[in-house]
Short mmCIF file of C-alpha atoms in Angstrom, two decimals:
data_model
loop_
_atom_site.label_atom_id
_atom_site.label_comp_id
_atom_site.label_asym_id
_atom_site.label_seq_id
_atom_site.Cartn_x
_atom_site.Cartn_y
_atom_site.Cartn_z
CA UNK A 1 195.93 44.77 49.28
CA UNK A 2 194.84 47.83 51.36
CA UNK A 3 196.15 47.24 55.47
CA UNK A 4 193.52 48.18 57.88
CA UNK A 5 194.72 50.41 60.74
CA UNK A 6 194.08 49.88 64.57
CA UNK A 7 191.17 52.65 65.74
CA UNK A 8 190.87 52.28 69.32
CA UNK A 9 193.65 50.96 71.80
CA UNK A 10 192.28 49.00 74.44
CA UNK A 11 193.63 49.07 78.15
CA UNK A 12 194.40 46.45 79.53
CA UNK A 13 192.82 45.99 83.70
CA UNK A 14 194.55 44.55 85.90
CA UNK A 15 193.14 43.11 89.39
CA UNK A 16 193.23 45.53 92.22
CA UNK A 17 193.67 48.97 90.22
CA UNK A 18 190.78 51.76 90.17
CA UNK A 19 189.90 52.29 86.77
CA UNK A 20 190.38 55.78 85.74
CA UNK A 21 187.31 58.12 84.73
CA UNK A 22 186.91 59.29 80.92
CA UNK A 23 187.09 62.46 80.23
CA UNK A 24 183.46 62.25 78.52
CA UNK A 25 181.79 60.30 81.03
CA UNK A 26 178.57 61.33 82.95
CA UNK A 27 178.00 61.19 86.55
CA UNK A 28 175.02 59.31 86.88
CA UNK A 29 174.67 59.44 90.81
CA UNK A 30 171.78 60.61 92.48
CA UNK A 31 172.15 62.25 96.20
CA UNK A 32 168.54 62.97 98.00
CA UNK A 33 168.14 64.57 101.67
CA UNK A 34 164.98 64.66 103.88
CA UNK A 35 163.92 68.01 105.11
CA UNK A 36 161.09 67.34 108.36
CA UNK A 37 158.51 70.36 108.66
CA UNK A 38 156.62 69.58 111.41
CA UNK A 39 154.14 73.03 110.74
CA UNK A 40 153.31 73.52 107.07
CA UNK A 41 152.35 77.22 106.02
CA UNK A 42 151.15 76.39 102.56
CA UNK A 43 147.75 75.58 104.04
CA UNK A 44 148.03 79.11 105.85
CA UNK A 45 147.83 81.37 102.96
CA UNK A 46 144.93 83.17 103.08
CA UNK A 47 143.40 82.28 105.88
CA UNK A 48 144.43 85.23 108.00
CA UNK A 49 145.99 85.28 111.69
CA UNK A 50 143.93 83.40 113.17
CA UNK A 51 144.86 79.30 112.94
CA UNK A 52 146.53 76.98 115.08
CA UNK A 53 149.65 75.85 115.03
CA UNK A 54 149.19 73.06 112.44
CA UNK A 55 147.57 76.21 110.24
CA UNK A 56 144.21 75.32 110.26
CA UNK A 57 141.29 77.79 110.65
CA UNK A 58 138.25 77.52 113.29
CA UNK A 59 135.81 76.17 109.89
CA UNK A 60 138.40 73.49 109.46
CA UNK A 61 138.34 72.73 113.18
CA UNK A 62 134.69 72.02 113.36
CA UNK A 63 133.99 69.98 110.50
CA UNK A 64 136.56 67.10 111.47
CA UNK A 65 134.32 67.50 114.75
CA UNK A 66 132.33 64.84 113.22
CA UNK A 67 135.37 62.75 111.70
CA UNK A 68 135.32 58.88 112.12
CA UNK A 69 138.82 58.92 113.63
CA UNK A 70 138.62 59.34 117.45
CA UNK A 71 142.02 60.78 117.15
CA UNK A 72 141.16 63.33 114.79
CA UNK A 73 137.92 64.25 116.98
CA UNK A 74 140.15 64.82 119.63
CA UNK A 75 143.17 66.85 117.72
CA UNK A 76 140.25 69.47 116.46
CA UNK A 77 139.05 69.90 120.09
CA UNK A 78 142.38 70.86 121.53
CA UNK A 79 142.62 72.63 118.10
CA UNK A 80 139.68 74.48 118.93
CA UNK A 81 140.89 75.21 122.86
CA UNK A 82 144.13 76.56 121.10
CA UNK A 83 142.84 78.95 118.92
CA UNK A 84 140.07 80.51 121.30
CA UNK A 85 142.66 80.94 123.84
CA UNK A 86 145.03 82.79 121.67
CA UNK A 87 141.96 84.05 119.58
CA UNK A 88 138.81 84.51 121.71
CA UNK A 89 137.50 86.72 118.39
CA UNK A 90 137.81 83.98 116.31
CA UNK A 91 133.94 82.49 118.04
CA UNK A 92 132.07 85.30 117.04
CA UNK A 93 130.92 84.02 113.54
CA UNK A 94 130.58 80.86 114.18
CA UNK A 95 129.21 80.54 117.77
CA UNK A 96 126.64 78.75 117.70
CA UNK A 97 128.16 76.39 115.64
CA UNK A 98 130.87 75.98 118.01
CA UNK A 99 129.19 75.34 120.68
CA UNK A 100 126.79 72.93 118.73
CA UNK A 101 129.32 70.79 118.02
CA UNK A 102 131.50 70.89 121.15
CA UNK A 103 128.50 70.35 123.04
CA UNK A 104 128.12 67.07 120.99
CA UNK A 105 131.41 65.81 121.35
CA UNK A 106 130.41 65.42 125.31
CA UNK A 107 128.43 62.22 124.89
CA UNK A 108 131.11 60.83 122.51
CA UNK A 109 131.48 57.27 123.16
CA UNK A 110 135.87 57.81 123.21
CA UNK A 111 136.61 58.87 126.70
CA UNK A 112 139.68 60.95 125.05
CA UNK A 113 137.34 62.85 122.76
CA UNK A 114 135.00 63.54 126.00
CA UNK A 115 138.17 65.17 127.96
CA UNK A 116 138.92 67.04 124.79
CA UNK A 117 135.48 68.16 124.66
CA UNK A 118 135.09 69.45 128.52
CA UNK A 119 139.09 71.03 127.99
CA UNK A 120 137.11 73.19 124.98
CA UNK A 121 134.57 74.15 126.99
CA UNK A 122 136.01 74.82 130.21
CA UNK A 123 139.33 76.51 128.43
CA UNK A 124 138.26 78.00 125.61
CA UNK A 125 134.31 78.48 124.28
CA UNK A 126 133.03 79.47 127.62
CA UNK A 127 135.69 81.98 128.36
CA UNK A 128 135.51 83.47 125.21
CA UNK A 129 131.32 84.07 125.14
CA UNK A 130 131.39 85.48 128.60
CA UNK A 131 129.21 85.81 131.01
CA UNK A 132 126.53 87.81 128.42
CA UNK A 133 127.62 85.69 125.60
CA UNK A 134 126.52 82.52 127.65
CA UNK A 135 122.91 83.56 128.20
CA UNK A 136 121.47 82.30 124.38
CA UNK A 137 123.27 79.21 124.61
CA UNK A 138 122.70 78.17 128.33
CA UNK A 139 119.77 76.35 127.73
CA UNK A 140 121.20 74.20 125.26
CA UNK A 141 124.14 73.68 127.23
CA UNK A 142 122.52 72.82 130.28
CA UNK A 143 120.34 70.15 127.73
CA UNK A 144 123.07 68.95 126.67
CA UNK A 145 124.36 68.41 130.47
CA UNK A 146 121.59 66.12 131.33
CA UNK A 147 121.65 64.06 128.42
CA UNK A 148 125.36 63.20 129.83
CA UNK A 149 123.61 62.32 132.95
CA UNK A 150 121.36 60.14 131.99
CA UNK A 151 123.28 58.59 128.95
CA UNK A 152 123.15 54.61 128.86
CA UNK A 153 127.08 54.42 128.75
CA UNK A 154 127.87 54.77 132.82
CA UNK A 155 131.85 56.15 131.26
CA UNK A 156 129.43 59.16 130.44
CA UNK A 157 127.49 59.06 132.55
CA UNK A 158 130.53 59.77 135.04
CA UNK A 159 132.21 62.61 133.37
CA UNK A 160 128.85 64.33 132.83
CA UNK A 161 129.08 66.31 136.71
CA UNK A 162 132.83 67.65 135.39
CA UNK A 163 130.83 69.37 132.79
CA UNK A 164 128.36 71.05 134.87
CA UNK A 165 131.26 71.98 137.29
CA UNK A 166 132.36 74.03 134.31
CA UNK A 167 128.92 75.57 133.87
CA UNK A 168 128.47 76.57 137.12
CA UNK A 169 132.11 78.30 137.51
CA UNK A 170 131.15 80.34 134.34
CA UNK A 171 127.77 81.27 135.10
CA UNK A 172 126.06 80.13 138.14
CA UNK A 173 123.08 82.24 137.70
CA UNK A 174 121.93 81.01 134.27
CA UNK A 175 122.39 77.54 135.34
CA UNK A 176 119.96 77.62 137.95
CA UNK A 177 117.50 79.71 135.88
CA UNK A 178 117.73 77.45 133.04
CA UNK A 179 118.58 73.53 134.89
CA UNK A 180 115.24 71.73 134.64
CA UNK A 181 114.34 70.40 138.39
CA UNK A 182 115.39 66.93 137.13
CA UNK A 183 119.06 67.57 137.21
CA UNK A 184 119.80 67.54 140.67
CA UNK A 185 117.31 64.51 141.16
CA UNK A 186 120.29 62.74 138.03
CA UNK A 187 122.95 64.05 140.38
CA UNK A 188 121.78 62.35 143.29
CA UNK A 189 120.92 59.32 141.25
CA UNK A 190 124.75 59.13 140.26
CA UNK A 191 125.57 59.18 143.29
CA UNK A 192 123.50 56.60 144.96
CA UNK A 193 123.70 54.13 141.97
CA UNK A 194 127.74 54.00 141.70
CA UNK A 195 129.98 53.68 139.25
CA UNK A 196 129.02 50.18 137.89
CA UNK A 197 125.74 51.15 138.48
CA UNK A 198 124.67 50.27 134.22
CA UNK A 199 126.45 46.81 134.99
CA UNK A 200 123.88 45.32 137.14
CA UNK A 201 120.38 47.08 135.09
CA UNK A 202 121.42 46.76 131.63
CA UNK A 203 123.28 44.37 129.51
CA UNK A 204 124.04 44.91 125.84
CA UNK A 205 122.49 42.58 122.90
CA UNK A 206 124.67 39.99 121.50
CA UNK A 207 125.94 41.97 118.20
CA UNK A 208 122.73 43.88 117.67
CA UNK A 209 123.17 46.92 120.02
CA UNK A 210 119.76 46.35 121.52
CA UNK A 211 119.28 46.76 125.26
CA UNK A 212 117.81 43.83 127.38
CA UNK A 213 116.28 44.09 131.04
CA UNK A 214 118.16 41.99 133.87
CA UNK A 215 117.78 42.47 137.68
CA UNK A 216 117.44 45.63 139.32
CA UNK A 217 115.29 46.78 135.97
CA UNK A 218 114.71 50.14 134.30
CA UNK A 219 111.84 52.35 135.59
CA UNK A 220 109.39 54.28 133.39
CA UNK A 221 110.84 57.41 133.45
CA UNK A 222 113.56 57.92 130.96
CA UNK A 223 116.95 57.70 132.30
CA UNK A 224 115.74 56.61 135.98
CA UNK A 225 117.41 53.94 135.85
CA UNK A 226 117.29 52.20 139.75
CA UNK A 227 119.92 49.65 140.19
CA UNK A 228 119.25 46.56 142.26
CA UNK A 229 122.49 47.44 144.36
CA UNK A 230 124.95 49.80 145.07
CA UNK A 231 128.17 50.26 142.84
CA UNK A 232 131.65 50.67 144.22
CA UNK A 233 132.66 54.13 143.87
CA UNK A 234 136.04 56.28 144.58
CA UNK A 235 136.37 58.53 147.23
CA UNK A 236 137.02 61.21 145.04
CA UNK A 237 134.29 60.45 142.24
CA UNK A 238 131.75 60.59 145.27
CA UNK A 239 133.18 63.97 146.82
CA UNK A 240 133.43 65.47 143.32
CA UNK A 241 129.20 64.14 143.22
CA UNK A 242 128.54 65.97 146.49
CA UNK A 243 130.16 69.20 145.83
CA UNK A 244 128.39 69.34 142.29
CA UNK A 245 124.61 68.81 144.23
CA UNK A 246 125.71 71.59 146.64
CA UNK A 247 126.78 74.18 144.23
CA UNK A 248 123.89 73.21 142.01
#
């Protein structure tokens, strides 16, 4: 009878003693860090010099004009801002564009995405088209203007005279030569109506978005709108008013 042999000798563990690696064994632990870019240059490549600092290119800029995000509206307006100030070349293919879409952004219903929109106007698109670059879009801008003036949203409403204050520090001249008559009549109609003027001539529909008639009414005219009564306003608000009808 053949005696079998013993192969393996098996260790014996006892309680409290590390257990000694094999020679043959595989490290099977897995160590990860986190690396935080906060500007990516992959998106960079071959779009040239001129980009913001989050890389992105004036085309980008103006299509997430129209984004659904208010946030995003507002990022690409201080994008755009950013990039004419460090860039002012960077308008000349696409100026009309630009100022098409900035323009827009001034009757946004977010009030961020309105201050984002004067800050691109005032800071960047109207220093950059100068005084001779202004002329072809002045009518538009001024358009533009009094639609602001006479929106039915009195938050617009109320940052429309900021915008003209902008216009008229760029280029007086072609303000007054383009303004329809009606604009300083809107002025003075801000002024007299207040700042809760909307509140006591319009109400909003219940969940429809239609506009009813209450006291005080809404006159023929589009955008006269003639409040019963007089809406509190800020001394500063009505001083800003003032000085906007006597520069105009």
């Amino acid at each position: 009878k053949q005696s079998t042999g013993i192969d393996f000798i098996r260790a014996k563990k006892k309680v409290g003693r590390k257990i000694r690696k094999q020679a043959n064994e595989t490290n099977t632990e897995v160590k990860a860090k986190r690396i935080n870019l906060s500007v990516q240059s992959v998106g960079a490549e071959g779009k040239g010099e001129q980009v913001t600092g989050r890389g992105l290119s004036m085309p980008e800029l103006l299509n997430q004009c129209q984004h659904y995000s208010a946030r995003v509206r507002k990022d690409a307006l201080d994008g755009i801002q950013e990039l004419l100030q460090n860039h002012p070349s960077s308008l000349i293919p696409c100026a009309a564009t630009c100022v098409e879409k900035v323009a827009e952004r001034l009757v946004d219903q977010e009030q961020i995405v309105r201050a984002a929109a004067r800050g691109a106007l005032k800071g960047g698109v109207l220093p950059a088209l100068g005084t001779a670059g202004i002329a072809p879009f002045a009518r538009r801008l001024v358009l533009h203007v009094g639609a602001a003036l006479t929106h039915v949203a009195p938050a617009v409403r109320r940052d429309a005279p900021a915008v003209l204050e902008s216009l008229l520090d760029a280029a007086p001249q072609l303000v007054g030569a383009h303004a329809p008559a009606a604009t300083l009549r809107h002025l003075a109609e801000l002024l007299r109506r207040g700042d809760d003027a909307a509140s006591s001539s319009l109400v909003s529909g219940a969940g429809d978005g239609k506009i009813a008639l209450v006291a005080g009414g809404i006159s023929a005219k589009f955008g006269d709108m003639t409040a019963a009564r007089v809406g509190p306003q800020a001394h500063q608000s009505r001083l800003s008013l003032l000085q906007s009808c006597r520069r105009f």
